[in-house]
């Protein structure tokens, strides 16, 4: 390889932007320069992710506070706020849009994947309605922790590239330190983005968006004789898999409005989300979810409801005959339910250590879940300890101790052992496989709250940093961090979580 003389001295921009969304029709977005911050400070830069995105890490270490606060718009960025609509708790709102988020642009990562880089909390946009366009430090840290934990758990998710404080207050119920979160996503296109155009009778807009999405996320849809139907089916498949995986790790999104459901199949918008401690299928954390619409076990059905809303927007593209279009869409919506069930059962089988399928497995799994619910067992600990029990009976006492009345689990354990005797794996293999799907560490709510409190009250980010370290390897035992695996003490329990707004 030869270097030209200039290469050694050339000033490299931290991002090699390659923007495509900004080439879409003008009514898809509003160009918007981020607001400035008075005294920005870089709290965290995700250097591993920056490398993966092909960014200049050194430049970001140096200028990150300015860039990630919005003070310095890096060269090549074409900042914009995206237009979208959405059903919020079942009510349609024809215009939402990025009210506090600004897409800086897109980069192509080291795997050739196009990724959005977005500042969240960088000031008002034409979509802000009555909001201030700002974010508070607490929700920024929460999104940073939980999205990175999701990634380490192996679930599709938006990522955290950076967090900065702005030096300015934001006014909520109280005065809080302001911050900006830099989010990376496969794209920020949501079900609500399609709804924005459909609600305006703008079929050309829906089609332009669908074509863009096929090119960017689902190029194989082009091979189908009905590409838009293929697109819909592929989105349904990704959502069926994603929501099944949420259930496998005890995740409750909290605000599954159609504007918070991506077309790419990544988890997005970590507002009042939480991982549950004690297993309860009806569990709700979000302070604004009064009727439990987005409760843990409602999530698969809500996913289906949201997909039906997406299907409605695409009907004119499915078939010129409307009845035919509706039938085609309905078949996929129904198929989502079946695909969800398959993904869920497959994952649950793995969680209890089964490598091959048998007819009675669903029963066995449901019996365990019913016991966990009745006996107030911690979701994560139960499965992690079951993994250890698969290795040797000596570990069984720790497993049964997860239940209020340990003796109540004995009949189930007998059934389980009997079932395992027909499964091919050795105990050591099985325990290893189970540990790879049953995390020891999840971002427990009380730990997140403690980290946020220390940061907001005392400017102490050590708990935030420690959480990031432990949650980066959720499937490893990490004895030094043993207390992080534990559920909260009664006094530490967090009963409600709040939106970032
Ligand atoms: P979210 O609850 O984050 O999904 O946001 C729902 C809608 O409210 C989106 O259109 C956001 O852009 C908007 N929004 C949330 N917080 C703010 C804020 N502080 N300022 C302006 N718009 C906001
Ligand atoms: Mg949202």
Coordinates of C-alpha atoms and ligand atoms in Angstrom, one line a residue:
X1 CA 0.0 0.0 0.0
X2 CA 1.3 3.4 -0.8
X3 CA 0.5 6.6 1.1
X4 CA 0.4 9.9 -0.7
X5 CA 2.2 12.7 1.1
X6 CA -1.1 14.4 1.9
X7 CA -2.6 11.4 3.7
X8 CA -0.4 11.7 6.8
X9 CA -1.5 15.3 7.4
X10 CA -5.0 15.3 6.1
X11 CA -7.6 16.3 8.6
X12 CA -10.0 13.4 9.0
X13 CA -13.6 14.2 9.9
X14 CA -14.8 12.0 12.8
X15 CA -17.7 10.6 10.7
X16 CA -17.8 9.5 7.1
X17 CA -21.4 10.4 6.5
X18 CA -23.3 8.9 3.7
X19 CA -26.8 10.2 4.0
X20 CA -29.8 8.7 2.2
X21 CA -32.9 9.7 4.2
X22 CA -32.4 13.4 3.4
X23 CA -32.7 12.4 -0.4
X24 CA -36.3 11.3 0.2
X25 CA -39.2 13.8 -0.6
X26 CA -38.9 17.0 1.4
X27 CA -42.1 16.4 3.4
X28 CA -40.5 13.3 5.0
X29 CA -38.5 15.5 7.4
X30 CA -37.6 19.0 8.5
X31 CA -34.0 20.1 8.3
X32 CA -33.0 21.2 11.7
X33 CA -29.6 22.4 13.2
X34 CA -29.2 21.2 16.8
X35 CA -29.5 23.7 19.6
X36 CA -26.3 24.6 21.4
X37 CA -25.3 23.7 25.0
X38 CA -23.5 26.2 27.3
X39 CA -21.1 23.9 29.1
X40 CA -21.1 20.4 27.6
X41 CA -19.2 17.5 29.1
X42 CA -18.6 14.1 27.7
X43 CA -19.9 11.6 30.2
X44 CA -19.4 8.5 28.1
X45 CA -18.2 7.5 24.7
X46 CA -18.8 4.0 23.5
X47 CA -15.4 3.4 21.9
X48 CA -16.1 -0.1 20.8
X49 CA -19.2 1.0 18.9
X50 CA -17.4 4.0 17.5
X51 CA -14.7 1.6 16.1
X52 CA -17.4 -0.6 14.6
X53 CA -18.9 2.5 12.9
X54 CA -15.6 3.4 11.5
X55 CA -15.4 6.7 13.4
X56 CA -12.3 8.6 14.4
X57 CA -12.2 7.7 18.1
X58 CA -9.4 10.0 19.0
X59 CA -11.2 13.0 17.4
X60 CA -14.3 12.0 19.4
X61 CA -12.5 11.8 22.6
X62 CA -11.2 15.3 22.0
X63 CA -14.3 16.9 20.5
X64 CA -17.1 14.6 21.7
X65 CA -18.5 17.0 24.2
X66 CA -19.0 19.6 21.4
X67 CA -20.2 17.2 18.8
X68 CA -22.5 15.1 20.9
X69 CA -24.1 18.1 22.6
X70 CA -25.0 19.6 19.2
X71 CA -22.6 22.5 19.5
X72 CA -20.4 21.4 16.6
X73 CA -22.2 19.9 13.6
X74 CA -19.5 17.5 12.1
X75 CA -18.7 17.9 8.5
X76 CA -20.9 15.8 6.2
X77 CA -23.8 15.8 8.6
X78 CA -27.2 16.9 7.2
X79 CA -29.2 17.2 10.4
X80 CA -33.0 16.7 10.2
X81 CA -36.0 15.8 12.3
X82 CA -38.1 12.9 10.9
X83 CA -41.9 13.1 10.4
X84 CA -44.0 10.4 11.9
X85 CA -47.4 9.8 13.4
X86 CA -48.5 7.1 15.8
X87 CA -51.1 5.4 17.9
X88 CA -50.4 6.3 21.5
X89 CA -52.2 4.0 23.9
X90 CA -54.6 3.2 21.1
X91 CA -55.3 6.8 20.1
X92 CA -54.2 8.0 16.8
X93 CA -52.1 11.1 16.7
X94 CA -51.6 12.2 13.1
X95 CA -48.4 14.2 13.8
X96 CA -45.7 13.3 16.3
X97 CA -42.3 13.4 14.7
X98 CA -38.8 13.9 16.2
X99 CA -39.7 16.6 18.8
X100 CA -36.4 16.3 20.6
X101 CA -34.3 14.1 18.4
X102 CA -32.2 15.2 15.4
X103 CA -30.7 12.7 12.9
X104 CA -27.2 13.9 12.1
X105 CA -26.8 11.5 9.3
X106 CA -25.9 7.9 8.4
X107 CA -22.6 6.0 8.3
X108 CA -21.9 2.6 6.7
X109 CA -20.3 0.5 9.4
X110 CA -17.4 -2.0 9.1
X111 CA -19.8 -4.7 8.2
X112 CA -21.3 -2.7 5.4
X113 CA -24.5 -1.9 7.3
X114 CA -26.0 1.5 7.1
X115 CA -26.6 3.0 10.6
X116 CA -28.3 6.2 11.7
X117 CA -26.6 8.6 14.2
X118 CA -29.1 10.6 16.1
X119 CA -28.9 13.2 18.9
X120 CA -31.7 12.8 21.4
X121 CA -32.3 15.9 23.5
X122 CA -30.6 18.4 21.2
X123 CA -33.4 21.0 21.2
X124 CA -36.6 21.9 19.6
X125 CA -37.7 21.0 16.1
X126 CA -40.9 21.7 14.1
X127 CA -42.3 18.6 15.7
X128 CA -41.8 19.6 19.3
X129 CA -45.4 20.6 19.9
X130 CA -45.3 21.9 23.5
X131 CA -42.1 20.2 24.4
X132 CA -38.7 21.8 25.1
X133 CA -36.8 19.4 22.9
X134 CA -34.5 18.5 25.8
X135 CA -33.7 15.4 27.8
X136 CA -32.7 15.0 31.4
X137 CA -29.7 13.2 32.6
X138 CA -31.6 10.4 34.3
X139 CA -33.4 9.1 31.3
X140 CA -30.3 9.5 29.2
X141 CA -28.3 7.2 31.5
X142 CA -31.3 4.8 31.7
X143 CA -31.4 4.5 27.9
X144 CA -27.6 4.1 27.7
X145 CA -27.5 1.3 30.3
X146 CA -30.6 -0.6 29.0
X147 CA -29.9 -0.4 25.3
X148 CA -26.3 -1.6 25.8
X149 CA -27.5 -4.4 28.2
X150 CA -30.0 -5.5 25.5
X151 CA -27.2 -5.6 23.0
X152 CA -25.0 -7.7 25.3
X153 CA -27.9 -10.0 25.9
X154 CA -28.0 -10.6 22.2
X155 CA -31.3 -8.9 21.3
X156 CA -31.7 -6.5 18.4
X157 CA -31.7 -3.0 19.7
X158 CA -30.7 0.6 19.0
X159 CA -27.3 1.3 20.6
X160 CA -25.7 4.0 22.8
X161 CA -22.8 5.9 21.2
X162 CA -22.4 8.7 23.7
X163 CA -23.9 10.6 26.6
X164 CA -23.1 14.3 27.4
X165 CA -24.4 16.7 30.0
X166 CA -25.2 20.1 28.6
X167 CA -24.5 22.3 31.7
X168 CA -28.1 23.6 31.4
X169 CA -31.1 22.7 33.5
X170 CA -34.3 21.1 32.2
X171 CA -37.6 21.8 33.9
X172 CA -39.8 18.8 34.6
X173 CA -41.6 18.3 37.9
X174 CA -38.3 19.4 39.3
X175 CA -35.2 21.1 37.9
X176 CA -32.8 18.4 36.5
X177 CA -29.5 18.4 34.7
X178 CA -29.8 18.4 31.0
X179 CA -28.2 15.8 28.8
X180 CA -28.0 14.6 25.2
X181 CA -28.0 10.9 24.2
X182 CA -26.5 9.8 21.0
X183 CA -28.3 6.9 19.5
X184 CA -27.3 4.5 16.8
X185 CA -30.0 2.6 14.9
X186 CA -30.3 0.4 11.8
X187 CA -32.8 3.2 11.0
X188 CA -35.4 5.3 12.9
X189 CA -38.3 4.3 10.6
X190 CA -41.3 3.2 12.7
X191 CA -44.7 1.9 12.1
X192 CA -45.7 5.5 12.8
X193 CA -43.6 6.7 9.9
X194 CA -45.9 4.8 7.5
X195 CA -48.9 6.0 9.3
X196 CA -47.9 9.7 8.8
X197 CA -48.3 9.4 5.0
X198 CA -51.2 7.0 5.0
X199 CA -53.2 9.3 7.3
X200 CA -52.8 12.1 4.7
X201 CA -53.9 9.9 1.9
X202 CA -50.4 10.2 0.5
X203 CA -50.0 6.8 -1.2
X204 CA -47.0 8.0 -3.1
X205 CA -45.3 8.8 0.2
X206 CA -46.1 5.4 1.6
X207 CA -44.7 3.8 -1.6
X208 CA -41.6 5.9 -1.5
X209 CA -41.0 5.0 2.1
X210 CA -41.7 1.3 1.4
X211 CA -39.2 1.3 -1.5
X212 CA -36.6 3.0 0.7
X213 CA -37.2 0.4 3.5
X214 CA -36.9 -2.5 1.1
X215 CA -33.6 -1.2 -0.3
X216 CA -32.2 -0.5 3.2
X217 CA -33.6 -3.3 5.3
X218 CA -35.3 -6.0 3.3
X219 CA -33.7 -6.2 -0.2
X220 CA -34.8 -9.8 -0.6
X221 CA -38.4 -8.6 -0.7
X222 CA -37.6 -7.4 -4.3
X223 CA -37.3 -11.1 -5.3
X224 CA -40.9 -11.7 -4.5
X225 CA -43.7 -11.1 -7.1
X226 CA -45.4 -9.1 -4.4
X227 CA -42.5 -7.1 -2.9
X228 CA -44.6 -5.0 -0.5
X229 CA -46.4 -8.0 0.9
X230 CA -43.0 -9.7 1.3
X231 CA -41.8 -6.6 3.2
X232 CA -44.8 -6.8 5.5
X233 CA -44.2 -10.4 6.2
X234 CA -40.5 -9.8 6.9
X235 CA -41.3 -7.0 9.4
X236 CA -43.9 -9.3 11.1
X237 CA -41.2 -12.1 11.3
X238 CA -38.7 -9.7 12.9
X239 CA -41.2 -8.4 15.4
X240 CA -42.4 -11.9 16.3
X241 CA -38.8 -12.9 17.0
X242 CA -38.0 -9.7 18.9
X243 CA -41.0 -9.8 21.2
X244 CA -40.5 -13.5 22.0
X245 CA -36.9 -12.6 23.0
X246 CA -38.1 -9.8 25.2
X247 CA -40.3 -12.3 27.0
X248 CA -37.3 -14.7 27.4
X249 CA -35.3 -12.1 29.3
X250 CA -38.2 -10.6 31.3
X251 CA -38.2 -7.3 29.5
X252 CA -41.2 -4.9 29.6
X253 CA -41.0 -2.2 27.0
X254 CA -43.5 0.0 28.6
X255 CA -44.7 2.2 25.7
X256 CA -45.3 0.0 22.7
X257 CA -47.0 2.8 20.8
X258 CA -46.8 2.4 17.0
X259 CA -44.3 5.2 16.9
X260 CA -42.0 3.2 19.2
X261 CA -42.0 0.1 17.0
X262 CA -39.2 0.0 14.4
X263 CA -39.5 -1.4 10.9
X264 CA -36.0 -2.9 11.2
X265 CA -37.0 -5.1 14.2
X266 CA -34.7 -3.3 16.7
X267 CA -35.9 -2.5 20.2
X268 CA -36.3 1.3 20.4
X269 CA -37.2 4.0 22.9
X270 CA -36.2 2.9 26.3
X271 CA -38.5 5.2 28.3
X272 CA -40.3 3.6 31.3
X273 CA -39.0 0.2 30.3
X274 CA -37.9 -2.3 32.9
X275 CA -36.8 -5.9 33.4
X276 CA -39.0 -7.6 36.0
X277 CA -37.6 -9.1 39.1
X278 CA -40.4 -11.3 40.5
X279 CA -42.2 -13.1 37.8
X280 CA -45.7 -11.8 37.1
X281 CA -47.2 -12.0 33.7
X282 CA -49.4 -8.9 34.4
X283 CA -46.4 -6.8 35.5
X284 CA -46.5 -3.1 34.5
X285 CA -43.9 -0.5 35.6
X286 CA -44.7 2.5 33.5
X287 CA -46.4 5.3 35.5
X288 CA -48.5 6.2 32.5
X289 CA -49.8 2.7 31.6
X290 CA -52.8 2.8 34.0
X291 CA -54.7 0.0 32.3
X292 CA -51.8 -2.4 31.8
X293 CA -52.1 -2.1 28.0
X294 CA -48.4 -2.8 27.7
X295 CA -48.1 -5.4 30.5
X296 CA -45.4 -8.1 30.1
X297 CA -47.7 -10.8 28.7
X298 CA -49.7 -8.4 26.6
X299 CA -46.7 -7.5 24.5
X300 CA -47.1 -10.2 21.8
X301 CA -50.7 -9.2 21.2
X302 CA -49.8 -5.5 21.1
X303 CA -47.1 -6.4 18.6
X304 CA -49.9 -7.9 16.4
X305 CA -52.1 -4.9 16.9
X306 CA -49.3 -2.6 15.8
X307 CA -48.6 -4.8 12.8
X308 CA -52.2 -4.5 11.8
X309 CA -51.8 -0.7 11.8
X310 CA -48.8 -1.1 9.6
X311 CA -50.7 -3.4 7.3
X312 CA -53.5 -0.9 6.9
X313 CA -51.0 1.7 5.6
X314 CA -49.7 -0.7 3.0
X315 CA -53.1 -2.0 1.7
X316 CA -53.0 0.0 -1.5
X317 CA -49.6 -1.5 -2.3
X318 CA -50.7 -5.1 -1.7
X319 CA -53.3 -5.3 -4.4
X320 CA -55.5 -3.0 -6.5
X321 CA -58.5 -5.0 -5.3
X322 CA -59.1 -3.9 -1.7
X323 CA -60.8 -7.1 -0.5
X324 CA -57.9 -9.1 -1.9
X325 CA -55.4 -6.7 -0.2
X326 CA -57.2 -7.1 3.1
X327 CA -57.2 -10.9 2.9
X328 CA -53.4 -10.9 2.1
X329 CA -52.7 -8.7 5.0
X330 CA -54.8 -10.7 7.4
X331 CA -53.0 -13.9 6.5
X332 CA -49.7 -12.3 7.6
X333 CA -51.1 -10.8 10.7
X334 CA -52.5 -14.2 11.7
X335 CA -49.1 -15.8 10.7
X336 CA -47.4 -13.4 13.1
X337 CA -49.2 -15.1 16.0
X338 CA -48.0 -18.5 14.9
X339 CA -44.5 -17.3 14.3
X340 CA -44.4 -15.6 17.7
X341 CA -45.5 -18.8 19.4
X342 CA -42.8 -20.8 17.6
X343 CA -40.1 -18.4 18.6
X344 CA -41.3 -18.2 22.1
X345 CA -41.5 -21.9 22.6
X346 CA -38.1 -22.5 21.0
X347 CA -36.5 -20.1 23.3
X348 CA -38.3 -21.4 26.4
X349 CA -37.2 -24.9 25.5
X350 CA -33.7 -23.7 25.5
X351 CA -34.2 -22.0 28.8
X352 CA -35.1 -25.2 30.5
X353 CA -32.3 -27.1 28.7
X354 CA -34.1 -29.0 26.0
X355 CA -32.3 -29.6 22.7
X356 CA -35.1 -31.5 20.9
X357 CA -38.8 -30.9 20.8
X358 CA -41.5 -33.0 22.3
X359 CA -45.3 -32.5 22.4
X360 CA -45.6 -32.0 26.2
X361 CA -42.9 -29.3 26.4
X362 CA -45.3 -26.4 26.3
X363 CA -47.1 -27.9 29.3
X364 CA -43.9 -28.4 31.2
X365 CA -42.8 -24.8 30.6
X366 CA -46.2 -23.4 31.5
X367 CA -46.2 -25.5 34.7
X368 CA -42.9 -23.9 35.7
X369 CA -44.1 -20.4 34.9
X370 CA -47.3 -20.9 36.9
X371 CA -45.2 -22.1 39.9
X372 CA -42.9 -19.1 39.6
X373 CA -45.8 -16.7 39.6
X374 CA -47.6 -18.4 42.5
X375 CA -44.4 -18.7 44.5
X376 CA -43.1 -15.2 43.7
X377 CA -39.8 -16.4 42.1
X378 CA -37.3 -14.0 40.6
X379 CA -37.5 -14.6 36.8
X380 CA -33.8 -14.2 36.1
X381 CA -32.5 -16.1 39.1
X382 CA -34.9 -19.0 38.6
X383 CA -33.6 -19.8 35.2
X384 CA -30.0 -19.2 36.0
X385 CA -30.2 -21.5 39.0
X386 CA -32.0 -24.1 37.0
X387 CA -29.0 -24.0 34.6
X388 CA -26.8 -24.9 37.5
X389 CA -29.2 -27.7 38.6
X390 CA -28.8 -29.2 35.1
X391 CA -25.2 -29.9 35.9
X392 CA -25.6 -31.6 39.3
X393 CA -28.4 -32.3 41.7
X394 CA -26.2 -30.6 44.4
X395 CA -27.2 -27.3 42.9
X396 CA -30.9 -28.0 43.2
X397 CA -31.3 -26.4 46.7
X398 CA -30.3 -23.0 45.4
X399 CA -32.9 -23.4 42.6
X400 CA -35.7 -24.3 44.9
X401 CA -34.7 -21.5 47.3
X402 CA -35.9 -19.1 44.6
X403 CA -39.5 -20.1 45.5
X404 CA -41.4 -19.0 48.5
X405 CA -42.1 -22.6 49.4
X406 CA -39.2 -24.6 48.0
X407 CA -40.9 -27.9 48.6
X408 CA -43.7 -26.9 46.2
X409 CA -41.3 -27.2 43.2
X410 CA -40.4 -30.9 43.8
X411 CA -43.1 -32.4 41.6
X412 CA -42.0 -30.2 38.8
X413 CA -38.4 -31.1 39.2
X414 CA -39.3 -34.7 39.0
X415 CA -41.2 -34.1 35.8
X416 CA -38.2 -32.1 34.4
X417 CA -35.7 -34.8 35.2
X418 CA -37.9 -37.4 33.6
X419 CA -38.1 -35.2 30.4
X420 CA -34.4 -34.6 30.4
X421 CA -33.7 -38.3 30.4
X422 CA -35.1 -38.3 26.8
X423 CA -32.9 -35.4 25.7
X424 CA -29.5 -36.1 24.1
X425 CA -27.2 -33.6 25.9
X426 CA -24.9 -34.5 28.7
X427 CA -25.5 -32.6 32.0
X428 CA -22.4 -30.5 31.4
X429 CA -23.3 -29.6 27.8
X430 CA -26.9 -28.8 28.9
X431 CA -25.8 -26.6 31.7
X432 CA -23.4 -24.7 29.4
X433 CA -26.1 -24.3 26.8
X434 CA -28.6 -23.1 29.4
X435 CA -26.1 -20.5 30.8
X436 CA -25.8 -19.1 27.3
X437 CA -29.5 -18.2 27.2
X438 CA -30.3 -17.6 30.9
X439 CA -28.4 -14.5 32.0
X440 CA -27.0 -14.0 35.4
X441 CA -27.2 -10.3 35.1
X442 CA -29.9 -8.0 33.8
X443 CA -30.2 -4.3 34.3
X444 CA -32.2 -4.5 37.4
X445 CA -34.3 -1.5 38.1
X446 CA -33.0 -0.7 41.5
X447 CA -29.4 -0.7 40.2
X448 CA -30.4 1.7 37.5
X449 CA -32.1 4.0 39.9
X450 CA -29.1 3.9 42.2
X451 CA -26.8 4.7 39.4
X452 CA -29.0 7.6 38.2
X453 CA -29.4 9.0 41.7
X454 CA -25.6 9.1 42.3
X455 CA -25.0 10.8 38.9
X456 CA -27.8 13.3 39.2
X457 CA -27.4 14.1 43.0
X458 CA -23.7 13.9 43.3
X459 CA -22.2 13.9 39.8
X460 CA -20.9 10.5 40.7
X461 CA -20.8 8.2 37.6
X462 CA -19.0 5.3 39.2
X463 CA -22.2 3.2 39.7
X464 CA -23.2 3.9 36.0
X465 CA -19.7 2.8 34.9
X466 CA -19.8 -0.4 37.1
X467 CA -23.2 -1.3 35.7
X468 CA -22.0 -1.0 32.2
X469 CA -19.0 -3.3 33.0
X470 CA -21.1 -6.0 34.6
X471 CA -23.9 -5.9 32.0
X472 CA -21.5 -6.2 29.1
X473 CA -21.1 -9.9 30.0
X474 CA -24.6 -11.0 31.2
X475 CA -24.1 -14.7 30.6
X476 CA -20.8 -15.0 32.6
X477 CA -20.8 -15.6 36.3
X478 CA -18.5 -12.7 37.3
X479 CA -18.1 -13.5 41.0
X480 CA -16.7 -10.1 41.7
X481 CA -20.1 -8.6 40.8
X482 CA -22.2 -11.2 42.6
X483 CA -24.4 -8.7 44.3
X484 CA -25.5 -7.3 41.0
X485 CA -27.2 -10.6 40.2
X486 CA -29.4 -10.3 43.3
X487 CA -33.0 -9.0 43.3
X488 CA -33.7 -5.9 45.3
X489 CA -34.2 -5.9 49.0
X490 CA -37.8 -4.9 49.8
X491 CA -36.6 -1.4 50.7
X492 CA -34.8 -1.1 47.3
X493 CA -37.7 -2.2 45.1
X494 CA -38.7 0.2 42.3
X495 CA -42.4 -0.1 41.6
X496 CA -42.8 2.5 38.9
X497 CA -40.7 3.9 36.1
X498 CA -41.3 7.2 34.3
X499 CA -41.0 8.4 30.7
X500 CA -38.1 10.5 29.6
X501 CA -40.2 13.5 28.9
Ligands
LIG1 P1 -41.5 9.2 23.3 O1 -42.4 9.2 24.5 O2 -40.1 9.5 23.5 O3 -41.8 8.0 22.4 O4 -42.0 10.5 22.5 C1 -43.4 10.7 22.0 C2 -43.4 12.0 21.2 O5 -43.2 13.1 22.0 C3 -42.4 12.1 20.1 O6 -42.9 12.8 19.0 C4 -41.3 12.9 20.7 O7 -40.5 13.6 19.8 C5 -42.1 13.9 21.6 N1 -41.4 14.4 22.7 C6 -41.0 13.7 23.8 N2 -40.3 14.4 24.7 C7 -40.2 15.7 24.1 C8 -39.6 16.9 24.5 N3 -39.0 17.1 25.7 N4 -39.7 17.9 23.7 C9 -40.4 17.8 22.5 N5 -40.9 16.7 22.1 C10 -40.9 15.6 22.9
LIG2 MG1 -40.8 7.5 20.8

